[in-house]
Amino acid sequence: MAAERKTKLSKNLLRMKFMQRGLDSETKKQLEEEEKKIISEEHWYLDLPELKEKESFIIEEQSFLLCEDLLYGRMSFRGFNPEVEKLMLQMNAKHKAEEVEDETVELDVSDEEMARRYETLVGTIGKKFARKRDHASYEEDENGDIKPIKTKKMFLKPQD
Amino acid sequence: MAGPVSVAAEYLAGSRARAARTVLGQVVLPGEELLLPEQEDAEGPGGAGERPLSLNAGARSRVRVVCGPGLRRCGDRLLVTKCGRLRHKEPGSGSGGGVYWVDSQQKRYVPVKGDHVIGIVTAKSGDIFKVDVGGSEPASLSYLSFEGATKRNRPNVQVGDLIYGQFVVANKDMEPEMVCIDSCGRANGMGVIGQDGLLFKVTLGLIRKLLAPDCEIIQEVGKLYPLEIVFGMNGRIWVKAKTIQQTLILANILEACEHMTSDQRKQIFSRLAES
């Protein structure tokens, strides 16, 4: 009876996963290839020569935004709608900023002077908010520059 | 028999294809073919000798050209589909080639992606509004495409309201969709346009002329009295001023300025400034 049943197993049944677990890897590969062959033969394809898609250097656009620089559509004049006036400045400035990227902003105060001012500013404001004990760290030098802050003495744990 | 016919056809085709560079600013008619600058070099006489030497002599470097409204790609050439003047814009930076387009005039608007338009809400069905933008079909606007709109916090939009929004989907195969929000989620002036005011229709070319960066008309109008204007690329303009009379004057000026010369315009403005 068992021998009869063995021979009657259909191909589809044999192709199922649980039946293939016992097979070797080689036989598995063969079965897969056969399946692929069957699928590819049934696949329809166009019997045409391979057409290379020509790389087109012309892009089609139907929008006027690329062509002409248009201003923002909402406008308000003489303070009729202050929010819209703010928006106008924003949107048109954004638009102009994109065009003029190379121009650097002219500085009124040079970078070096700014750095010097900030250096002293930090000390003077810091002095204002420092407590009495911290005033020691804000002692001024002969030149009027603030001395570098000394490291605080922490409690040293005895090693024994 | 076939000989002279084919020769005639070739002659016609050859004579119609002109170089785009030479036609800039001139009137072009639909059906004309335009040659781009690269093809000009190839088809001119004595190519190799006159062309400047390029680094890679084998592969001719081609520049990307954008063909804008009124033009279509036809093989390697540009085919004109609308009558008007041919314009060209040089590329500012980066990718080269520039943009060619035809400056034409029409009253009928065709939705284009990215355009800011004024629409009128015609229907409210479920989660979307149907907005009439002047195209072949009404655009759909979801209630979530407003700034700060959530499922619970619905925007206050009624049938008959005016909406200023932009298209996110606009092609000939699908229904156009618009939103009142930009890609970051901010409104940027889009949304429901306020109360009162007057909406009227003009040609599309006039809108572009008025929105040009150096438009004198807008500058002069702005000096008259406090007012607010919204321009929609679909040919609709909404104006509002303090009194109805001022609003009507403004509407009349904007409608009429299309056909006036600059002298006539200045006369009218000076008369208005006096009164």
Coordinates of C-alpha atoms in Angstrom, one line a residue:
Chain A
M1 CA 0.0 0.0 0.0
A2 CA 2.8 2.5 1.0
A3 CA 4.7 1.6 -2.2
E4 CA 1.6 2.3 -4.3
R5 CA 1.1 5.6 -2.6
K6 CA 4.7 6.7 -3.1
T7 CA 4.5 6.3 -6.9
K8 CA 1.1 8.2 -7.0
L9 CA 2.5 11.4 -5.4
S10 CA 1.9 14.3 -7.9
K11 CA 4.5 16.8 -9.1
N12 CA 2.8 19.7 -7.4
L13 CA 2.9 17.9 -4.1
L14 CA 6.6 17.2 -4.5
R15 CA 7.2 20.9 -5.2
M16 CA 5.8 21.9 -1.9
K17 CA 8.1 23.2 0.8
F18 CA 7.6 20.4 3.3
M19 CA 8.5 17.8 0.8
Q20 CA 11.7 19.5 -0.2
R21 CA 13.2 19.8 3.2
G22 CA 14.6 16.4 3.0
L23 CA 16.2 16.9 -0.4
D24 CA 19.8 17.8 -1.1
S25 CA 20.7 21.3 -2.0
E26 CA 21.6 20.3 -5.5
T27 CA 18.3 18.7 -6.2
K28 CA 16.6 21.8 -4.7
K29 CA 18.5 24.0 -7.1
Q30 CA 17.6 21.8 -10.1
L31 CA 14.0 22.0 -9.1
E32 CA 14.1 25.7 -8.8
E33 CA 15.7 26.1 -12.2
E34 CA 13.1 23.9 -13.8
E35 CA 10.4 26.0 -12.2
K36 CA 12.0 29.2 -13.5
K37 CA 12.2 27.7 -17.0
I38 CA 8.5 26.9 -16.9
I39 CA 7.6 30.4 -15.8
S40 CA 9.8 32.2 -18.3
E41 CA 8.4 30.2 -21.2
E42 CA 4.9 31.2 -20.2
H43 CA 5.9 34.8 -19.9
W44 CA 4.8 36.9 -22.9
Y45 CA 7.4 39.3 -24.3
L46 CA 7.7 41.5 -27.3
D47 CA 9.8 40.1 -30.0
L48 CA 11.4 43.5 -30.9
P49 CA 15.0 44.5 -31.1
E50 CA 16.3 46.3 -28.1
L51 CA 15.6 50.0 -28.4
K52 CA 18.0 52.2 -26.6
E53 CA 16.2 55.1 -24.9
K54 CA 17.7 58.2 -26.4
E55 CA 18.9 60.5 -23.7
S56 CA 17.0 63.6 -24.3
F57 CA 18.6 66.9 -23.5
I58 CA 15.4 68.8 -23.7
I59 CA 13.1 68.9 -20.7
E60 CA 9.5 69.9 -21.1
E61 CA 8.0 72.1 -18.5
Q62 CA 4.6 73.8 -18.7
S63 CA 5.0 76.2 -15.9
F64 CA 5.8 79.9 -16.2
L65 CA 7.6 79.9 -12.9
L66 CA 10.8 78.7 -14.4
C67 CA 10.7 81.1 -17.3
E68 CA 9.9 84.4 -15.7
D69 CA 10.7 85.7 -12.2
L70 CA 7.3 86.6 -10.9
L71 CA 6.6 88.4 -7.7
Y72 CA 4.5 87.0 -5.0
G73 CA 0.8 87.1 -5.8
R74 CA -0.5 88.8 -2.7
M75 CA 0.2 92.5 -2.4
S76 CA -0.8 95.2 0.0
F77 CA 0.0 98.9 -0.2
R78 CA 0.1 101.8 2.3
G79 CA -0.5 99.6 5.3
F80 CA -3.9 98.2 4.3
N81 CA -3.0 94.7 5.4
P82 CA 0.2 94.6 7.5
E83 CA 0.5 90.8 7.5
V84 CA 0.5 90.7 3.8
E85 CA 3.1 93.5 3.7
K86 CA 5.3 91.4 5.9
L87 CA 4.8 88.4 3.7
M88 CA 5.6 90.5 0.6
L89 CA 9.0 91.4 2.1
Q90 CA 9.7 87.8 3.1
M91 CA 8.7 86.2 -0.2
N92 CA 10.3 88.7 -2.4
A93 CA 13.5 88.8 -0.3
K94 CA 13.7 85.0 -0.5
H95 CA 13.3 85.3 -4.2
K96 CA 16.1 87.8 -4.5
A97 CA 18.3 86.0 -2.1
E98 CA 18.3 83.0 -4.3
E99 CA 19.6 85.1 -7.2
V100 CA 22.2 87.1 -5.4
E101 CA 24.2 84.5 -3.6
D102 CA 27.7 85.7 -4.4
E103 CA 27.4 89.1 -2.7
T104 CA 28.7 89.1 0.8
V105 CA 27.2 91.2 3.4
E106 CA 29.2 94.3 4.2
L107 CA 30.1 94.6 7.8
D108 CA 29.8 97.8 9.8
V109 CA 32.1 96.5 12.5
S110 CA 35.0 94.2 11.7
D111 CA 35.2 90.7 13.1
E112 CA 38.2 91.5 15.3
E113 CA 36.6 94.4 16.9
M114 CA 33.5 92.3 17.7
A115 CA 35.6 89.6 19.3
R116 CA 37.5 92.2 21.4
R117 CA 34.2 93.7 22.6
Y118 CA 32.6 90.4 23.5
E119 CA 35.7 89.4 25.4
T120 CA 35.4 92.3 27.8
L121 CA 31.6 92.3 27.8
V122 CA 31.5 88.8 29.2
G123 CA 33.7 89.8 32.1
T124 CA 31.8 92.9 33.0
I125 CA 28.4 91.3 32.9
G126 CA 29.7 88.3 34.7
K127 CA 31.0 90.5 37.5
K128 CA 27.6 92.0 38.0
F129 CA 26.0 88.6 38.7
A130 CA 28.9 87.1 40.6
R131 CA 28.6 86.5 44.3
K132 CA 31.0 88.0 46.9
R133 CA 33.0 84.8 47.1
D134 CA 33.4 84.7 43.3
H135 CA 34.7 88.3 43.1
A136 CA 38.1 86.9 43.7
S137 CA 38.0 85.2 40.3
Y138 CA 37.2 88.6 38.7
E139 CA 40.2 90.4 40.0
E140 CA 41.7 92.7 37.4
D141 CA 45.2 92.7 36.2
E142 CA 47.4 95.8 35.9
N143 CA 46.2 96.4 32.4
G144 CA 42.6 96.1 33.4
D145 CA 42.1 92.6 31.8
I146 CA 40.5 90.0 33.9
K147 CA 42.8 87.4 35.3
P148 CA 42.2 83.8 34.2
I149 CA 40.0 82.0 36.6
K150 CA 42.0 79.8 39.0
T151 CA 40.9 76.2 39.4
K152 CA 38.8 75.7 42.5
K153 CA 40.4 73.6 45.2
M154 CA 38.3 70.5 45.7
F155 CA 38.3 68.2 48.7
L156 CA 41.1 65.6 48.3
K157 CA 40.1 62.3 49.7
P158 CA 42.9 60.7 51.8
Q159 CA 44.2 57.6 50.2
D160 CA 44.4 55.5 53.3
Chain B
M1 CA 7.1 61.0 -59.8
A2 CA 8.0 60.6 -56.2
G3 CA 11.2 62.6 -56.8
P4 CA 9.9 66.2 -57.0
V5 CA 7.4 65.6 -54.2
S6 CA 10.0 64.4 -51.8
V7 CA 12.3 67.2 -52.8
A8 CA 9.6 69.8 -52.3
A9 CA 8.8 68.3 -48.9
E10 CA 12.5 68.4 -47.9
Y11 CA 12.8 71.9 -49.0
L12 CA 9.8 73.0 -47.0
A13 CA 11.0 71.2 -44.0
G14 CA 14.4 72.6 -44.3
S15 CA 13.3 76.2 -44.7
R16 CA 11.0 76.0 -41.7
A17 CA 13.6 74.9 -39.2
R18 CA 15.3 78.1 -38.1
A19 CA 17.8 78.6 -35.4
A20 CA 16.2 79.5 -32.1
R21 CA 18.9 82.1 -31.4
T22 CA 18.0 84.1 -34.5
V23 CA 14.2 84.1 -33.8
L24 CA 14.4 85.5 -30.2
G25 CA 11.8 88.2 -29.7
Q26 CA 10.1 87.5 -33.0
V27 CA 6.7 86.1 -33.6
V28 CA 6.6 82.4 -34.2
L29 CA 3.7 80.3 -35.4
P30 CA 2.6 76.8 -34.4
G31 CA 4.2 74.2 -36.5
E32 CA 7.6 75.8 -36.8
E33 CA 10.7 73.9 -35.8
L34 CA 13.5 75.5 -34.0
L35 CA 17.1 74.4 -33.9
L36 CA 19.0 74.6 -30.7
P37 CA 22.5 76.2 -30.8
E38 CA 24.3 72.8 -30.7
Q39 CA 22.6 71.6 -33.8
E40 CA 23.3 74.8 -35.5
D41 CA 27.0 74.2 -35.3
A42 CA 26.7 70.7 -36.6
E43 CA 24.6 71.7 -39.6
G44 CA 26.6 74.8 -40.5
P45 CA 29.2 74.6 -43.2
G46 CA 32.8 73.7 -42.2
G47 CA 32.0 72.3 -38.8
A48 CA 35.3 71.0 -37.5
G49 CA 37.4 74.0 -38.4
E50 CA 35.2 76.6 -36.9
R51 CA 34.1 74.8 -33.8
P52 CA 36.2 75.6 -30.8
L53 CA 38.2 72.6 -29.5
S54 CA 36.6 70.9 -26.6
L55 CA 38.3 68.6 -24.1
N56 CA 36.5 65.5 -25.1
A57 CA 36.4 65.8 -28.9
G58 CA 34.6 62.5 -29.3
A59 CA 31.5 63.0 -27.2
R60 CA 30.0 66.4 -27.9
S61 CA 28.9 67.8 -24.5
R62 CA 25.2 68.7 -24.6
V63 CA 23.6 71.2 -22.4
R64 CA 20.2 70.6 -20.9
V65 CA 17.7 72.9 -22.3
V66 CA 14.3 73.4 -20.8
C67 CA 11.4 74.0 -23.2
G68 CA 8.7 76.0 -21.5
P69 CA 5.1 76.8 -22.3
G70 CA 4.2 76.9 -26.0
L71 CA 7.0 74.6 -27.0
R72 CA 7.3 70.9 -27.3
R73 CA 10.2 68.5 -27.9
C74 CA 10.3 67.1 -31.4
G75 CA 13.3 64.8 -31.7
D76 CA 16.3 67.1 -31.2
R77 CA 14.4 70.2 -32.1
L78 CA 11.8 72.4 -30.5
L79 CA 8.3 72.5 -32.0
V80 CA 6.2 75.6 -31.5
T81 CA 2.6 74.9 -30.4
K82 CA 1.4 78.4 -29.6
C83 CA 1.7 81.7 -31.5
G84 CA 3.6 84.4 -29.8
R85 CA 7.0 85.8 -29.2
L86 CA 9.9 83.5 -28.6
R87 CA 11.8 84.3 -25.4
H88 CA 14.9 82.9 -23.8
K89 CA 16.4 83.1 -20.4
E90 CA 20.0 82.5 -19.7
P91 CA 20.7 80.1 -16.8
G92 CA 21.7 81.9 -13.7
S93 CA 24.1 79.3 -12.2
G94 CA 24.6 75.6 -12.2
S95 CA 22.9 73.6 -15.0
G96 CA 23.2 75.3 -18.3
G97 CA 21.1 75.6 -21.4
G98 CA 18.6 78.1 -20.2
V99 CA 14.9 78.2 -20.9
Y100 CA 13.0 78.9 -24.1
W101 CA 9.3 79.7 -24.1
V102 CA 6.7 81.4 -26.2
D103 CA 5.1 84.5 -24.7
S104 CA 1.5 84.0 -25.8
Q105 CA -1.8 85.4 -24.8
Q106 CA -4.9 83.5 -23.8
K107 CA -7.9 83.8 -21.5
R108 CA -8.5 80.1 -20.8
Y109 CA -6.4 78.7 -18.0
V110 CA -5.0 75.2 -17.9
P111 CA -3.9 74.0 -14.4
V112 CA -0.2 73.7 -14.0
K113 CA 1.6 72.3 -11.1
G114 CA 3.0 74.9 -8.7
D115 CA 0.9 77.8 -9.9
H116 CA -0.8 80.0 -7.3
V117 CA -4.4 80.5 -8.2
I118 CA -7.6 82.0 -6.8
G119 CA -10.5 79.5 -6.6
I120 CA -14.1 79.7 -5.6
V121 CA -15.4 76.9 -3.4
T122 CA -18.4 75.3 -5.1
A123 CA -19.1 72.3 -3.1
K124 CA -18.2 70.6 0.2
S125 CA -18.4 66.8 0.0
G126 CA -17.1 64.8 2.9
D127 CA -13.4 65.6 3.5
I128 CA -12.8 67.6 0.4
F129 CA -13.9 70.9 -1.1
K130 CA -14.5 71.3 -4.8
V131 CA -12.9 74.5 -6.0
D132 CA -13.6 76.2 -9.3
V133 CA -10.3 77.4 -10.8
G134 CA -11.4 78.2 -14.3
G135 CA -10.1 75.0 -15.7
S136 CA -11.9 72.1 -17.4
E137 CA -12.8 70.5 -14.0
P138 CA -13.0 71.7 -10.5
A139 CA -9.9 71.1 -8.3
S140 CA -10.2 69.2 -5.1
L141 CA -8.9 70.7 -1.9
S142 CA -8.6 68.5 1.2
Y143 CA -9.6 70.1 4.5
L144 CA -6.3 69.0 6.0
S145 CA -4.3 71.1 3.6
F146 CA -4.7 74.2 5.6
E147 CA -2.2 75.5 8.2
G148 CA -2.9 74.1 11.6
A149 CA -5.8 71.9 10.4
T150 CA -6.3 68.5 12.1
K151 CA -9.2 66.1 12.0
R152 CA -10.8 67.8 15.0
N153 CA -9.8 71.3 14.1
R154 CA -11.4 71.9 10.7
P155 CA -10.8 75.0 8.8
N156 CA -13.7 77.5 8.5
V157 CA -14.4 77.3 4.8
Q158 CA -17.9 77.8 3.4
V159 CA -19.3 77.4 -0.1
G160 CA -18.7 80.6 -2.0
D161 CA -15.4 81.5 -0.3
L162 CA -12.4 82.6 -2.2
I163 CA -9.3 80.5 -1.7
Y164 CA -5.7 81.3 -2.6
G165 CA -3.7 78.1 -3.1
Q166 CA -1.3 76.2 -5.3
F167 CA -1.6 73.1 -7.3
V168 CA 0.2 69.9 -6.3
V169 CA -1.2 67.7 -9.0
A170 CA -2.1 69.2 -12.3
N171 CA -1.9 67.1 -15.5
K172 CA -4.2 66.2 -18.3
D173 CA -5.0 62.7 -17.0
M174 CA -6.0 63.5 -13.4
E175 CA -8.3 65.8 -11.6
P176 CA -6.3 68.8 -10.3
E177 CA -5.6 69.0 -6.6
M178 CA -4.7 72.0 -4.7
V179 CA -3.4 72.9 -1.2
C180 CA -3.2 76.0 0.9
I181 CA 0.0 74.9 2.5
D182 CA 3.6 74.7 1.4
S183 CA 6.0 71.8 1.7
C184 CA 7.1 72.9 5.2
G185 CA 3.5 73.0 6.4
R186 CA 3.2 76.8 6.6
A187 CA 0.5 78.8 4.9
N188 CA 2.6 81.6 3.5
G189 CA -0.4 83.8 2.7
M190 CA -2.4 81.0 1.2
G191 CA -5.9 80.0 2.4
V192 CA -9.2 81.8 2.6
I193 CA -9.2 85.3 1.3
G194 CA -10.9 87.7 3.6
Q195 CA -14.3 89.5 3.4
D196 CA -15.5 92.0 0.9
G197 CA -13.4 93.0 -2.1
L198 CA -14.1 92.3 -5.7
L199 CA -13.0 89.4 -7.9
F200 CA -12.7 89.9 -11.7
K201 CA -11.2 88.1 -14.6
V202 CA -8.4 89.2 -17.0
T203 CA -6.2 87.6 -19.5
L204 CA -3.3 85.4 -18.4
G205 CA -0.7 87.5 -20.1
L206 CA -1.8 90.6 -18.1
I207 CA -1.3 88.7 -14.9
R208 CA 2.3 87.8 -15.8
K209 CA 2.9 91.4 -16.9
L210 CA 1.7 92.8 -13.7
L211 CA 3.7 90.3 -11.6
A212 CA 6.9 91.1 -13.4
P213 CA 9.5 92.5 -11.0
D214 CA 9.8 95.9 -12.6
C215 CA 6.1 96.5 -13.3
E216 CA 5.4 100.2 -13.3
I217 CA 1.6 99.8 -13.2
I218 CA 1.7 98.2 -9.8
Q219 CA 4.1 100.7 -8.4
E220 CA 1.9 103.6 -9.6
V221 CA -1.3 101.9 -8.3
G222 CA 0.3 101.4 -4.9
K223 CA 0.8 105.1 -4.5
L224 CA -2.9 106.0 -5.0
Y225 CA -4.5 104.8 -1.7
P226 CA -4.3 101.9 0.7
L227 CA -5.3 98.7 -1.0
E228 CA -4.8 95.0 -1.2
I229 CA -4.6 92.9 -4.3
V230 CA -4.3 89.2 -4.8
F231 CA -3.3 87.8 -8.3
G232 CA -4.2 84.3 -9.3
M233 CA -2.3 82.8 -12.3
N234 CA -5.6 81.6 -13.6
G235 CA -6.5 85.1 -14.7
R236 CA -8.4 86.2 -11.6
I237 CA -7.6 89.3 -9.6
W238 CA -9.2 90.2 -6.2
V239 CA -8.9 93.8 -5.0
K240 CA -10.0 95.5 -1.9
A241 CA -9.8 99.1 -0.8
K242 CA -11.4 101.2 1.9
T243 CA -14.5 102.3 0.0
I244 CA -16.5 100.6 -2.8
Q245 CA -15.7 103.4 -5.2
Q246 CA -12.0 103.1 -4.7
T247 CA -12.3 99.3 -5.3
L248 CA -14.2 99.8 -8.5
I249 CA -11.7 102.4 -9.8
L250 CA -8.9 100.0 -9.1
A251 CA -10.7 97.2 -10.9
N252 CA -11.3 99.4 -13.9
I253 CA -7.7 100.5 -14.1
L254 CA -6.3 96.9 -13.9
E255 CA -8.7 95.7 -16.6
A256 CA -8.0 98.6 -18.9
C257 CA -4.3 98.9 -18.5
E258 CA -3.8 95.9 -20.8
H259 CA -4.7 98.0 -23.8
M260 CA -3.3 101.3 -22.8
T261 CA 0.0 102.8 -23.7
S262 CA 2.1 104.1 -20.9
D263 CA 1.3 107.7 -21.8
Q264 CA -2.5 107.1 -21.5
R265 CA -1.9 105.4 -18.3
K266 CA 0.1 108.2 -16.8
Q267 CA -2.7 110.7 -17.8
I268 CA -5.3 108.6 -16.0
F269 CA -3.2 108.3 -12.9
S270 CA -2.5 112.0 -12.8
R271 CA -6.2 112.7 -13.1
L272 CA -6.9 110.3 -10.3
A273 CA -4.3 111.8 -8.1
E274 CA -5.9 115.2 -8.5
S275 CA -9.4 114.1 -7.6

